[in-house]
CSV table of C-alpha atoms in Angstrom, one decimal:
chain,number,residue,atom,x,y,z
A,63,UNK,CA,-3.0,5.0,2.1
A,64,UNK,CA,-6.0,7.2,1.3
A,65,UNK,CA,-6.6,10.9,1.8
A,66,UNK,CA,-10.0,12.6,1.4
A,67,UNK,CA,-10.0,16.4,1.4
A,68,UNK,CA,-12.2,17.9,4.1
A,69,UNK,CA,-12.0,17.1,7.8
A,70,UNK,CA,-8.5,16.6,9.1
A,71,UNK,CA,-8.5,13.7,11.4
A,72,UNK,CA,-5.5,12.5,13.3
A,73,UNK,CA,-2.9,14.6,11.4
A,74,UNK,CA,-3.4,13.9,7.7
A,75,UNK,CA,-6.2,11.4,8.0
A,76,UNK,CA,-9.6,12.6,6.7
A,77,UNK,CA,-13.1,11.4,6.6
A,78,UNK,CA,-12.6,8.2,4.6
A,79,UNK,CA,-8.8,8.2,4.1
A,80,UNK,CA,-5.5,7.6,5.7
A,81,UNK,CA,-1.8,7.2,5.4
A,82,UNK,CA,1.1,4.9,5.4
A,83,UNK,CA,4.7,4.4,4.2
A,84,UNK,CA,8.2,3.7,5.3
A,85,UNK,CA,10.8,5.6,7.3
A,86,UNK,CA,13.8,7.6,6.1
A,87,UNK,CA,16.2,10.5,7.0
A,88,UNK,CA,15.3,14.2,6.7
A,89,UNK,CA,17.5,16.8,5.1
A,90,UNK,CA,17.6,19.9,7.3
A,91,UNK,CA,16.2,23.1,5.7
A,92,UNK,CA,13.8,21.2,3.3
A,93,UNK,CA,10.8,20.6,5.6
A,94,UNK,CA,8.6,22.8,3.4
A,95,UNK,CA,8.7,20.1,0.6
A,96,UNK,CA,6.4,17.9,2.6
A,97,UNK,CA,4.5,18.8,5.8
A,98,UNK,CA,2.7,16.0,7.6
A,99,UNK,CA,2.6,13.8,4.5
A,100,UNK,CA,1.3,16.4,2.1
A,101,UNK,CA,3.8,16.9,-0.7
A,102,UNK,CA,4.4,20.3,-2.4
A,103,UNK,CA,4.1,18.8,-5.9
A,104,UNK,CA,5.7,21.9,-7.4
A,105,UNK,CA,7.7,20.3,-10.2
A,106,UNK,CA,5.2,18.1,-12.0
A,107,UNK,CA,5.1,17.6,-15.7
A,108,UNK,CA,3.4,15.0,-18.0
A,109,UNK,CA,5.6,11.9,-18.5
A,110,UNK,CA,4.5,12.0,-22.2
A,111,UNK,CA,4.9,15.4,-23.8
A,112,UNK,CA,2.3,14.3,-26.3
A,113,UNK,CA,-0.4,13.4,-23.7
A,114,UNK,CA,-3.7,15.0,-24.6
A,115,UNK,CA,-4.4,15.3,-20.8
A,116,UNK,CA,-1.3,17.3,-19.9
A,117,UNK,CA,-2.6,20.6,-18.5
A,118,UNK,CA,-5.9,19.1,-17.2
A,119,UNK,CA,-4.0,16.3,-15.4
A,120,UNK,CA,-1.5,18.8,-13.8
A,121,UNK,CA,-4.3,21.0,-12.5
A,122,UNK,CA,-6.2,18.0,-11.2
A,123,UNK,CA,-3.3,16.5,-9.4
A,124,UNK,CA,-2.9,19.5,-7.1
A,125,UNK,CA,-6.5,20.9,-6.9
A,126,UNK,CA,-7.1,19.2,-3.5
A,127,UNK,CA,-4.7,21.7,-2.0
A,128,UNK,CA,-7.3,24.4,-2.8
A,129,UNK,CA,-10.1,22.5,-1.1
A,130,UNK,CA,-11.5,21.7,-4.5
A,131,UNK,CA,-12.1,18.6,-6.7
A,132,UNK,CA,-11.4,17.8,-10.3
A,133,UNK,CA,-14.3,18.5,-12.6
A,134,UNK,CA,-15.5,15.7,-14.8
A,135,UNK,CA,-15.9,18.0,-17.7
A,136,UNK,CA,-12.1,18.8,-17.5
A,137,UNK,CA,-10.8,15.3,-16.9
A,138,UNK,CA,-12.6,12.0,-16.3
A,139,UNK,CA,-11.4,8.6,-15.0
A,140,UNK,CA,-9.7,6.4,-17.5
A,141,UNK,CA,-12.5,3.8,-17.5
A,142,UNK,CA,-15.1,6.5,-18.2
A,143,UNK,CA,-13.2,7.7,-21.3
A,144,UNK,CA,-12.1,4.3,-22.5
A,145,UNK,CA,-14.4,1.4,-22.9
A,146,UNK,CA,-12.8,-2.1,-22.6
A,147,UNK,CA,-9.3,-3.1,-21.6
A,148,UNK,CA,-6.7,-0.5,-20.8
A,149,UNK,CA,-3.2,-0.5,-22.3
A,150,UNK,CA,0.1,0.6,-20.7
A,151,UNK,CA,0.0,3.6,-23.1
A,152,UNK,CA,-3.4,4.6,-21.7
A,153,UNK,CA,-1.9,4.7,-18.3
A,154,UNK,CA,1.2,6.6,-19.4
A,155,UNK,CA,-1.0,9.4,-20.7
A,156,UNK,CA,-2.2,10.1,-17.2
A,157,UNK,CA,1.2,9.9,-15.6
A,158,UNK,CA,2.8,13.0,-14.0
A,159,UNK,CA,6.4,13.1,-12.8
A,160,UNK,CA,8.9,15.4,-11.2
A,161,UNK,CA,11.8,13.5,-12.9
A,162,UNK,CA,11.5,11.5,-16.1
A,163,UNK,CA,13.4,8.5,-14.8
A,164,UNK,CA,10.6,7.9,-12.3
A,165,UNK,CA,8.2,7.4,-15.2
A,166,UNK,CA,10.6,5.1,-17.0
A,167,UNK,CA,11.0,2.9,-13.9
A,168,UNK,CA,7.3,2.9,-13.3
A,169,UNK,CA,6.3,2.0,-16.8
A,170,UNK,CA,8.9,-0.7,-17.0
A,171,UNK,CA,6.9,-2.5,-14.4
A,172,UNK,CA,3.4,-1.5,-15.6
A,173,UNK,CA,4.1,-3.0,-19.1
A,174,UNK,CA,4.5,-6.4,-17.4
A,175,UNK,CA,1.3,-6.3,-15.4
A,176,UNK,CA,-1.5,-8.7,-16.1
A,177,UNK,CA,-4.5,-7.3,-18.0
A,178,UNK,CA,-6.8,-7.5,-15.0
A,179,UNK,CA,-4.3,-5.4,-13.0
A,180,UNK,CA,-4.0,-2.8,-15.8
A,181,UNK,CA,-7.8,-2.5,-15.7
A,182,UNK,CA,-7.6,-1.6,-12.0
A,183,UNK,CA,-6.4,1.8,-13.2
A,184,UNK,CA,-9.8,2.5,-14.7
A,185,UNK,CA,-11.1,4.6,-11.8
A,186,UNK,CA,-8.1,7.0,-11.9
A,187,UNK,CA,-7.7,10.5,-13.3
A,188,UNK,CA,-4.0,10.8,-12.6
A,189,UNK,CA,-0.9,8.9,-11.4
A,190,UNK,CA,1.6,11.1,-9.7
A,191,UNK,CA,5.3,10.4,-9.1
A,192,UNK,CA,7.2,13.2,-7.3
A,193,UNK,CA,10.4,13.6,-5.3
A,194,UNK,CA,8.6,14.7,-2.2
A,195,UNK,CA,5.8,12.1,-1.9
A,196,UNK,CA,6.1,10.1,1.3
A,197,UNK,CA,4.1,8.2,2.1
A,198,UNK,CA,2.1,7.1,-0.9
A,199,UNK,CA,-1.6,7.8,-1.0
A,200,UNK,CA,-4.9,7.9,-2.9
A,201,UNK,CA,-7.0,11.1,-2.9
A,202,UNK,CA,-10.7,10.9,-3.7
A,203,UNK,CA,-11.0,14.6,-4.6
A,204,UNK,CA,-8.6,14.0,-7.6
A,205,UNK,CA,-9.2,10.2,-8.2
A,206,UNK,CA,-5.4,10.0,-8.2
A,207,UNK,CA,-2.7,7.9,-6.7
A,208,UNK,CA,0.5,9.5,-5.5
A,209,UNK,CA,3.5,7.2,-5.4
A,210,UNK,CA,6.6,7.4,-3.2
A,211,UNK,CA,9.6,7.3,-5.5
A,212,UNK,CA,11.5,5.1,-3.1
A,213,UNK,CA,9.6,2.3,-4.8
A,214,UNK,CA,11.2,3.4,-8.1
A,215,UNK,CA,14.9,4.3,-7.8
A,216,UNK,CA,17.4,2.1,-9.6
A,217,UNK,CA,20.8,3.7,-8.8
A,218,UNK,CA,22.5,6.3,-6.5
A,219,UNK,CA,21.9,9.2,-8.9
A,220,UNK,CA,18.2,8.5,-8.9
A,221,UNK,CA,18.2,8.0,-5.1
A,222,UNK,CA,19.8,11.4,-4.7
A,223,UNK,CA,16.9,13.0,-6.6
A,224,UNK,CA,14.5,11.9,-3.9
A,225,UNK,CA,13.7,14.2,-0.9
A,226,UNK,CA,15.2,12.2,2.0
A,227,UNK,CA,12.5,12.8,4.6
A,228,UNK,CA,11.2,10.6,7.4
A,229,UNK,CA,7.7,9.3,7.2
A,230,UNK,CA,5.7,11.8,9.3
A,231,UNK,CA,4.1,9.0,11.3
A,232,UNK,CA,7.4,7.5,12.4
A,233,UNK,CA,7.3,9.0,15.9
A,234,UNK,CA,3.7,7.8,16.7
A,235,UNK,CA,5.0,4.5,18.0
A,236,UNK,CA,7.7,5.8,20.3
A,237,UNK,CA,5.6,5.5,23.5
A,238,UNK,CA,3.7,2.4,22.6
A,239,UNK,CA,4.3,-1.0,24.1
A,240,UNK,CA,4.4,-2.9,20.8
A,241,UNK,CA,5.3,-2.6,17.2
A,242,UNK,CA,3.1,-4.1,14.5
A,243,UNK,CA,5.2,-5.7,11.6
A,244,UNK,CA,4.3,-7.3,8.3
A,245,UNK,CA,6.2,-8.8,5.4
A,246,UNK,CA,5.7,-11.0,2.4
A,247,UNK,CA,7.8,-14.1,2.1
A,248,UNK,CA,7.9,-17.4,0.1
A,249,UNK,CA,7.0,-20.6,2.0
A,250,UNK,CA,10.6,-21.1,2.9
A,251,UNK,CA,10.9,-17.7,4.5
A,252,UNK,CA,12.8,-16.0,1.7
A,253,UNK,CA,11.8,-12.4,1.0
A,254,UNK,CA,9.5,-11.5,-1.9
A,255,UNK,CA,10.1,-7.8,-1.8
A,256,UNK,CA,13.4,-5.9,-1.6
A,257,UNK,CA,14.3,-3.0,0.6
A,258,UNK,CA,13.4,0.5,-0.8
A,259,UNK,CA,16.2,2.1,1.2
A,260,UNK,CA,19.5,2.9,-0.5
A,261,UNK,CA,22.6,1.4,1.1
A,262,UNK,CA,26.0,2.0,-0.6
A,263,UNK,CA,27.3,-1.5,0.5
A,264,UNK,CA,24.4,-3.9,0.0
A,265,UNK,CA,21.6,-2.0,-1.9
A,266,UNK,CA,23.2,0.5,-4.2
A,267,UNK,CA,21.3,-0.3,-7.3
A,268,UNK,CA,18.2,-2.3,-8.3
A,269,UNK,CA,17.0,-4.1,-11.4
A,270,UNK,CA,13.4,-4.1,-12.6
A,271,UNK,CA,13.0,-7.6,-11.2
A,272,UNK,CA,14.0,-6.3,-7.7
A,273,UNK,CA,11.7,-3.2,-8.0
A,274,UNK,CA,8.7,-5.0,-9.4
A,275,UNK,CA,7.4,-7.0,-6.3
A,276,UNK,CA,7.5,-4.0,-4.0
A,277,UNK,CA,5.9,-1.7,-6.5
A,278,UNK,CA,3.3,-4.3,-7.3
A,279,UNK,CA,2.5,-4.6,-3.6
A,280,UNK,CA,2.1,-0.8,-3.4
A,281,UNK,CA,0.1,-0.5,-6.6
A,282,UNK,CA,-2.5,-3.1,-5.7
A,283,UNK,CA,-2.9,-1.4,-2.3
A,284,UNK,CA,-3.5,2.1,-3.8
A,285,UNK,CA,-5.6,0.7,-6.7
A,286,UNK,CA,-7.8,-1.1,-4.1
A,287,UNK,CA,-8.6,2.3,-2.7
A,288,UNK,CA,-9.4,3.7,-6.1
A,289,UNK,CA,-11.7,0.8,-6.9
A,290,UNK,CA,-13.3,0.8,-3.4
A,291,UNK,CA,-14.3,4.5,-3.6
A,292,UNK,CA,-15.3,4.2,-7.3
A,293,UNK,CA,-16.4,0.6,-7.9
A,294,UNK,CA,-15.8,-0.7,-11.4
A,295,UNK,CA,-19.5,-1.2,-12.1
A,296,UNK,CA,-20.3,2.4,-11.3
A,297,UNK,CA,-18.0,4.2,-13.8
A,298,UNK,CA,-20.7,4.3,-16.5
A,299,UNK,CA,-23.1,6.2,-14.3
A,300,UNK,CA,-20.9,9.1,-13.3
A,301,UNK,CA,-22.4,12.6,-13.5
A,302,UNK,CA,-20.3,14.6,-15.9
A,303,UNK,CA,-21.8,17.9,-14.7
A,304,UNK,CA,-20.1,17.8,-11.3
A,305,UNK,CA,-16.8,16.9,-9.7
A,306,UNK,CA,-15.2,13.5,-9.2
A,307,UNK,CA,-15.2,14.0,-5.5
A,308,UNK,CA,-19.0,14.7,-5.5
A,309,UNK,CA,-19.5,11.6,-7.6
A,310,UNK,CA,-17.6,9.5,-5.2
A,311,UNK,CA,-19.4,10.8,-2.2
A,312,UNK,CA,-22.8,10.1,-3.8
A,313,UNK,CA,-21.7,6.5,-4.3
A,314,UNK,CA,-20.9,5.9,-0.6
A,315,UNK,CA,-23.6,3.2,-0.4
A,316,UNK,CA,-21.8,1.2,-3.2
A,317,UNK,CA,-18.3,1.4,-1.7
A,318,UNK,CA,-16.7,-2.0,-1.1
A,319,UNK,CA,-15.8,-1.0,2.4
A,320,UNK,CA,-19.5,-0.4,3.1
A,321,UNK,CA,-20.4,-3.9,2.0
A,322,UNK,CA,-17.5,-5.4,3.9
A,323,UNK,CA,-18.5,-3.7,7.1
A,324,UNK,CA,-22.1,-4.8,6.7
A,325,UNK,CA,-21.4,-8.5,6.1
A,326,UNK,CA,-18.0,-9.1,7.8
A,327,UNK,CA,-17.3,-6.3,10.2
A,328,UNK,CA,-14.2,-6.3,12.5
A,329,UNK,CA,-15.0,-6.7,16.1
A,330,UNK,CA,-11.8,-5.9,18.1
A,331,UNK,CA,-12.6,-2.4,19.2
A,332,UNK,CA,-9.5,-2.3,21.4
A,333,UNK,CA,-7.4,-2.7,18.3
A,334,UNK,CA,-9.2,0.1,16.5
A,335,UNK,CA,-8.3,2.4,19.3
A,336,UNK,CA,-4.7,1.3,19.2
A,337,UNK,CA,-4.5,1.7,15.4
A,338,UNK,CA,-5.8,5.3,15.7
A,339,UNK,CA,-2.9,6.0,18.0
A,340,UNK,CA,-0.3,3.9,16.1
A,341,UNK,CA,-1.0,5.2,12.6
A,342,UNK,CA,-2.7,8.5,13.4
A,343,UNK,CA,-1.0,9.8,16.5
A,344,UNK,CA,-4.2,10.0,18.5
A,345,UNK,CA,-4.1,10.0,22.2
A,346,UNK,CA,-5.4,6.8,23.8
A,347,UNK,CA,-6.3,5.9,27.4
A,348,UNK,CA,-5.9,2.2,26.7
A,349,UNK,CA,-2.7,0.2,26.2
A,350,UNK,CA,-1.9,-3.4,25.1
A,351,UNK,CA,1.0,-5.7,25.3
A,352,UNK,CA,2.2,-7.6,22.2
A,353,UNK,CA,0.6,-10.7,23.6
A,354,UNK,CA,-2.7,-9.0,24.3
A,355,UNK,CA,-2.8,-7.4,20.8
A,356,UNK,CA,-2.2,-10.8,19.2
A,357,UNK,CA,-4.9,-12.4,21.2
A,358,UNK,CA,-7.4,-9.9,20.0
A,359,UNK,CA,-6.1,-9.9,16.4
A,360,UNK,CA,-5.9,-13.6,15.7
A,361,UNK,CA,-9.6,-14.6,15.8
A,362,UNK,CA,-10.7,-11.4,14.1
A,363,UNK,CA,-10.8,-11.0,10.3
A,364,UNK,CA,-8.2,-8.3,9.5
A,365,UNK,CA,-5.3,-9.2,7.2
A,366,UNK,CA,-3.1,-6.8,9.0
A,367,UNK,CA,-3.2,-4.4,12.0
A,368,UNK,CA,-3.4,-1.5,9.5
A,369,UNK,CA,-6.9,-2.7,8.6
A,370,UNK,CA,-8.2,-1.4,12.0
A,371,UNK,CA,-7.3,2.2,11.1
A,372,UNK,CA,-10.1,2.8,8.6
A,373,UNK,CA,-12.5,0.8,6.5
A,374,UNK,CA,-10.5,1.8,3.4
A,375,UNK,CA,-7.3,0.3,4.8
A,376,UNK,CA,-9.1,-2.8,5.8
A,377,UNK,CA,-10.2,-3.3,2.1
A,378,UNK,CA,-6.7,-2.5,0.8
A,379,UNK,CA,-4.8,-4.8,3.1
A,380,UNK,CA,-7.1,-7.7,2.3
A,381,UNK,CA,-6.8,-7.2,-1.5
A,382,UNK,CA,-3.0,-6.7,-1.2
A,383,UNK,CA,-2.6,-10.0,0.6
A,384,UNK,CA,-4.6,-11.9,-2.0
A,385,UNK,CA,-2.8,-10.3,-5.0
A,386,UNK,CA,0.6,-10.9,-3.5
A,387,UNK,CA,-0.4,-14.6,-3.1
A,388,UNK,CA,-1.7,-14.7,-6.7
A,389,UNK,CA,1.1,-13.0,-8.4
A,390,UNK,CA,4.2,-13.9,-6.3
A,391,UNK,CA,3.2,-17.0,-4.4
A,392,UNK,CA,3.8,-14.9,-1.3
A,393,UNK,CA,2.4,-15.4,2.1
A,394,UNK,CA,2.1,-12.8,4.8
A,395,UNK,CA,3.9,-12.7,8.1
A,396,UNK,CA,2.3,-10.5,10.7
A,397,UNK,CA,3.5,-10.0,14.2
A,398,UNK,CA,3.3,-7.8,17.3
A,399,UNK,CA,6.7,-7.4,18.9
A,400,UNK,CA,7.9,-5.7,22.0
A,401,UNK,CA,9.0,-2.1,21.5
A,402,UNK,CA,12.8,-1.8,21.8
A,403,UNK,CA,14.2,-0.5,25.0
A,404,UNK,CA,17.1,1.4,23.5
A,405,UNK,CA,17.8,3.5,20.4
A,406,UNK,CA,20.2,1.6,18.2
A,407,UNK,CA,18.4,-1.7,18.0
A,408,UNK,CA,18.5,-4.4,15.3
A,409,UNK,CA,15.5,-6.3,13.9
A,410,UNK,CA,16.2,-9.2,16.2
A,411,UNK,CA,15.8,-6.9,19.2
A,412,UNK,CA,12.1,-6.8,18.2
A,413,UNK,CA,10.9,-9.8,20.2
A,414,UNK,CA,7.7,-11.5,19.0
A,415,UNK,CA,4.9,-11.6,21.5
A,416,UNK,CA,2.5,-13.0,18.8
A,417,UNK,CA,3.0,-13.7,15.2
A,418,UNK,CA,1.5,-15.7,12.3
A,419,UNK,CA,2.5,-16.8,8.8
A,420,UNK,CA,-0.1,-17.4,6.1
A,421,UNK,CA,-2.5,-14.9,7.6
A,422,UNK,CA,-4.6,-14.9,4.4
A,423,UNK,CA,-5.5,-18.6,5.2
A,424,UNK,CA,-7.0,-17.7,8.6
A,425,UNK,CA,-10.6,-18.9,8.5
A,426,UNK,CA,-11.9,-15.4,9.6
A,427,UNK,CA,-9.8,-13.6,7.0
A,428,UNK,CA,-10.7,-15.7,3.9
A,429,UNK,CA,-14.3,-14.7,3.3
A,430,UNK,CA,-13.5,-11.1,3.8
A,431,UNK,CA,-10.6,-11.2,1.4
A,432,UNK,CA,-12.7,-13.1,-1.1
A,433,UNK,CA,-15.5,-10.5,-1.0
A,434,UNK,CA,-13.1,-7.7,-1.5
A,435,UNK,CA,-11.1,-9.3,-4.2
A,436,UNK,CA,-14.1,-10.5,-6.2
A,437,UNK,CA,-15.6,-7.0,-6.0
A,438,UNK,CA,-12.5,-5.3,-7.2
A,439,UNK,CA,-11.5,-7.8,-9.9
A,440,UNK,CA,-15.1,-8.5,-11.0
A,441,UNK,CA,-14.2,-12.2,-11.1
A,442,UNK,CA,-15.4,-15.5,-9.5
A,443,UNK,CA,-12.4,-16.5,-7.3
A,444,UNK,CA,-13.9,-19.6,-5.7
A,445,UNK,CA,-11.2,-21.9,-7.1
A,446,UNK,CA,-8.4,-19.6,-5.9
A,447,UNK,CA,-9.9,-19.4,-2.4
A,448,UNK,CA,-10.5,-23.1,-2.2
A,449,UNK,CA,-6.7,-23.5,-2.7
A,450,UNK,CA,-6.1,-20.9,0.1
A,451,UNK,CA,-8.5,-22.7,2.4
A,452,UNK,CA,-6.5,-25.9,2.2
A,453,UNK,CA,-3.6,-24.1,3.9
A,454,UNK,CA,-3.0,-23.9,7.7
A,455,UNK,CA,-1.7,-20.7,9.2
A,456,UNK,CA,1.5,-21.2,11.2
A,457,UNK,CA,2.5,-19.5,14.4
A,458,UNK,CA,5.8,-17.5,14.4
A,459,UNK,CA,7.9,-18.6,17.3
A,460,UNK,CA,7.2,-16.7,20.5
A,461,UNK,CA,10.2,-14.9,21.9
A,462,UNK,CA,12.2,-15.0,18.6
A,463,UNK,CA,13.5,-11.8,17.0
A,464,UNK,CA,11.6,-10.6,14.0
A,465,UNK,CA,14.4,-11.4,11.5
A,466,UNK,CA,15.3,-14.6,13.2
A,467,UNK,CA,11.7,-15.9,12.9
A,468,UNK,CA,11.7,-15.4,9.1
A,469,UNK,CA,13.4,-18.7,8.3
A,470,UNK,CA,12.5,-20.5,11.6
A,471,UNK,CA,9.1,-21.4,10.2
A,472,UNK,CA,8.5,-23.3,7.0
A,473,UNK,CA,5.1,-23.3,5.4
A,474,UNK,CA,5.4,-26.7,3.7
A,475,UNK,CA,1.7,-26.9,2.7
A,476,UNK,CA,1.9,-23.6,0.8
A,477,UNK,CA,3.9,-24.9,-2.1
A,478,UNK,CA,2.0,-24.1,-5.3
A,479,UNK,CA,5.0,-22.4,-7.0
A,480,UNK,CA,4.5,-22.0,-10.8
A,481,UNK,CA,7.5,-19.6,-11.0
A,482,UNK,CA,11.0,-19.8,-9.8
A,483,UNK,CA,11.4,-18.1,-6.4
A,484,UNK,CA,13.4,-14.9,-6.3
A,485,UNK,CA,17.0,-15.3,-5.3
A,486,UNK,CA,17.6,-15.1,-1.5
A,487,UNK,CA,18.0,-11.6,-0.2
A,488,UNK,CA,20.3,-11.0,2.8
A,489,UNK,CA,18.8,-9.2,5.8
A,490,UNK,CA,20.2,-5.7,6.1
A,491,UNK,CA,19.9,-3.0,8.7
A,492,UNK,CA,17.2,-1.1,6.8
A,493,UNK,CA,14.8,-3.8,5.6
A,494,UNK,CA,12.9,-4.2,8.9
A,495,UNK,CA,12.3,-0.4,8.9
A,496,UNK,CA,10.5,-0.8,5.5
A,497,UNK,CA,8.2,-3.2,7.3
A,498,UNK,CA,7.2,-1.0,10.2
A,499,UNK,CA,4.7,1.2,8.5
A,500,UNK,CA,2.1,0.7,5.7
A,501,UNK,CA,1.4,2.3,2.3
């Protein structure tokens, strides 16, 4: 998700940004903590008490609430201050938390990240972890990412520290004829990521290995936004006399989303209209069945339906799909299902009208994902995409339930495992809710 301070479009969406996350339950009497996806951020402190950026980082993290942007003379992106590779310690110095355990859990995963992923933090001023962030987002007026702590909790005590609100966009789909779902699985259908929802019987605590895939998924998405709005090769030419937001706006012609639109623009206008309604709550005169949505989506180049919401989300979903394939041997399932006709439904009551596994391998998606990934990573990925190109996307079975279809299709040709697959994870009543909205 991205948020640019300025014009409010479709609830919290602004000129070049947007929103996404997963559902939850709200505690009565605490709505002031987060209104329409904008967290209060009232309890932030530096994760490292010795950080030289402490006060400047705290001020920067919340300055967008005043309609202002962080000044470069007060705090500059990591990659402007530090030449060369970043270390986990560099990142920890820009980390703000509402609870210290959030920083501990976050850094446990960050310390295991590959060097080229650590370097994706270079366009950031701050990384914010707070009890009331939901959904996660990137903000161009702060050059910061704001992380939903549901991706970080390890036990019930930590879960209880998190504000149990529902994602503010959860009601946008209630009157729509379809749901758009996405998940990452191994070629045998086993889940790659774990549920972020606490369940006393089946998901009461999580190890680092269980947290890491989902947090990685979220991080590469938000870091794609950061590197899109402030491309890696532009850090050295920032104007220190003005704000980071002004710098980013002046670089609009160099944004990765701009190049993507110019060379491989999406063409399904009907899906763009539906995405504005689905993710932004806009009114729409048009409607589509799951089958019609799939027919428009399949031959176009988006990695996920969320990519139709804004150009920024188009970039982030393409990069996310590539990085999950690279790091976890994960393939993406995408589907349009019928909306449930009753309230207490299960995941298999979501009947597939169109679905696909290995979406990244779709011939219209690959060149777009390669452009984005090479631009963000500053690497030649021809060998990697040649491997992806050898794979054939597979249809998810029409008429199956969303969970039933997970193991009904095997992607036999997508077997390049260099690591042992994660142990199987049993479907639970909350997992499919995690798949309904985006970061």
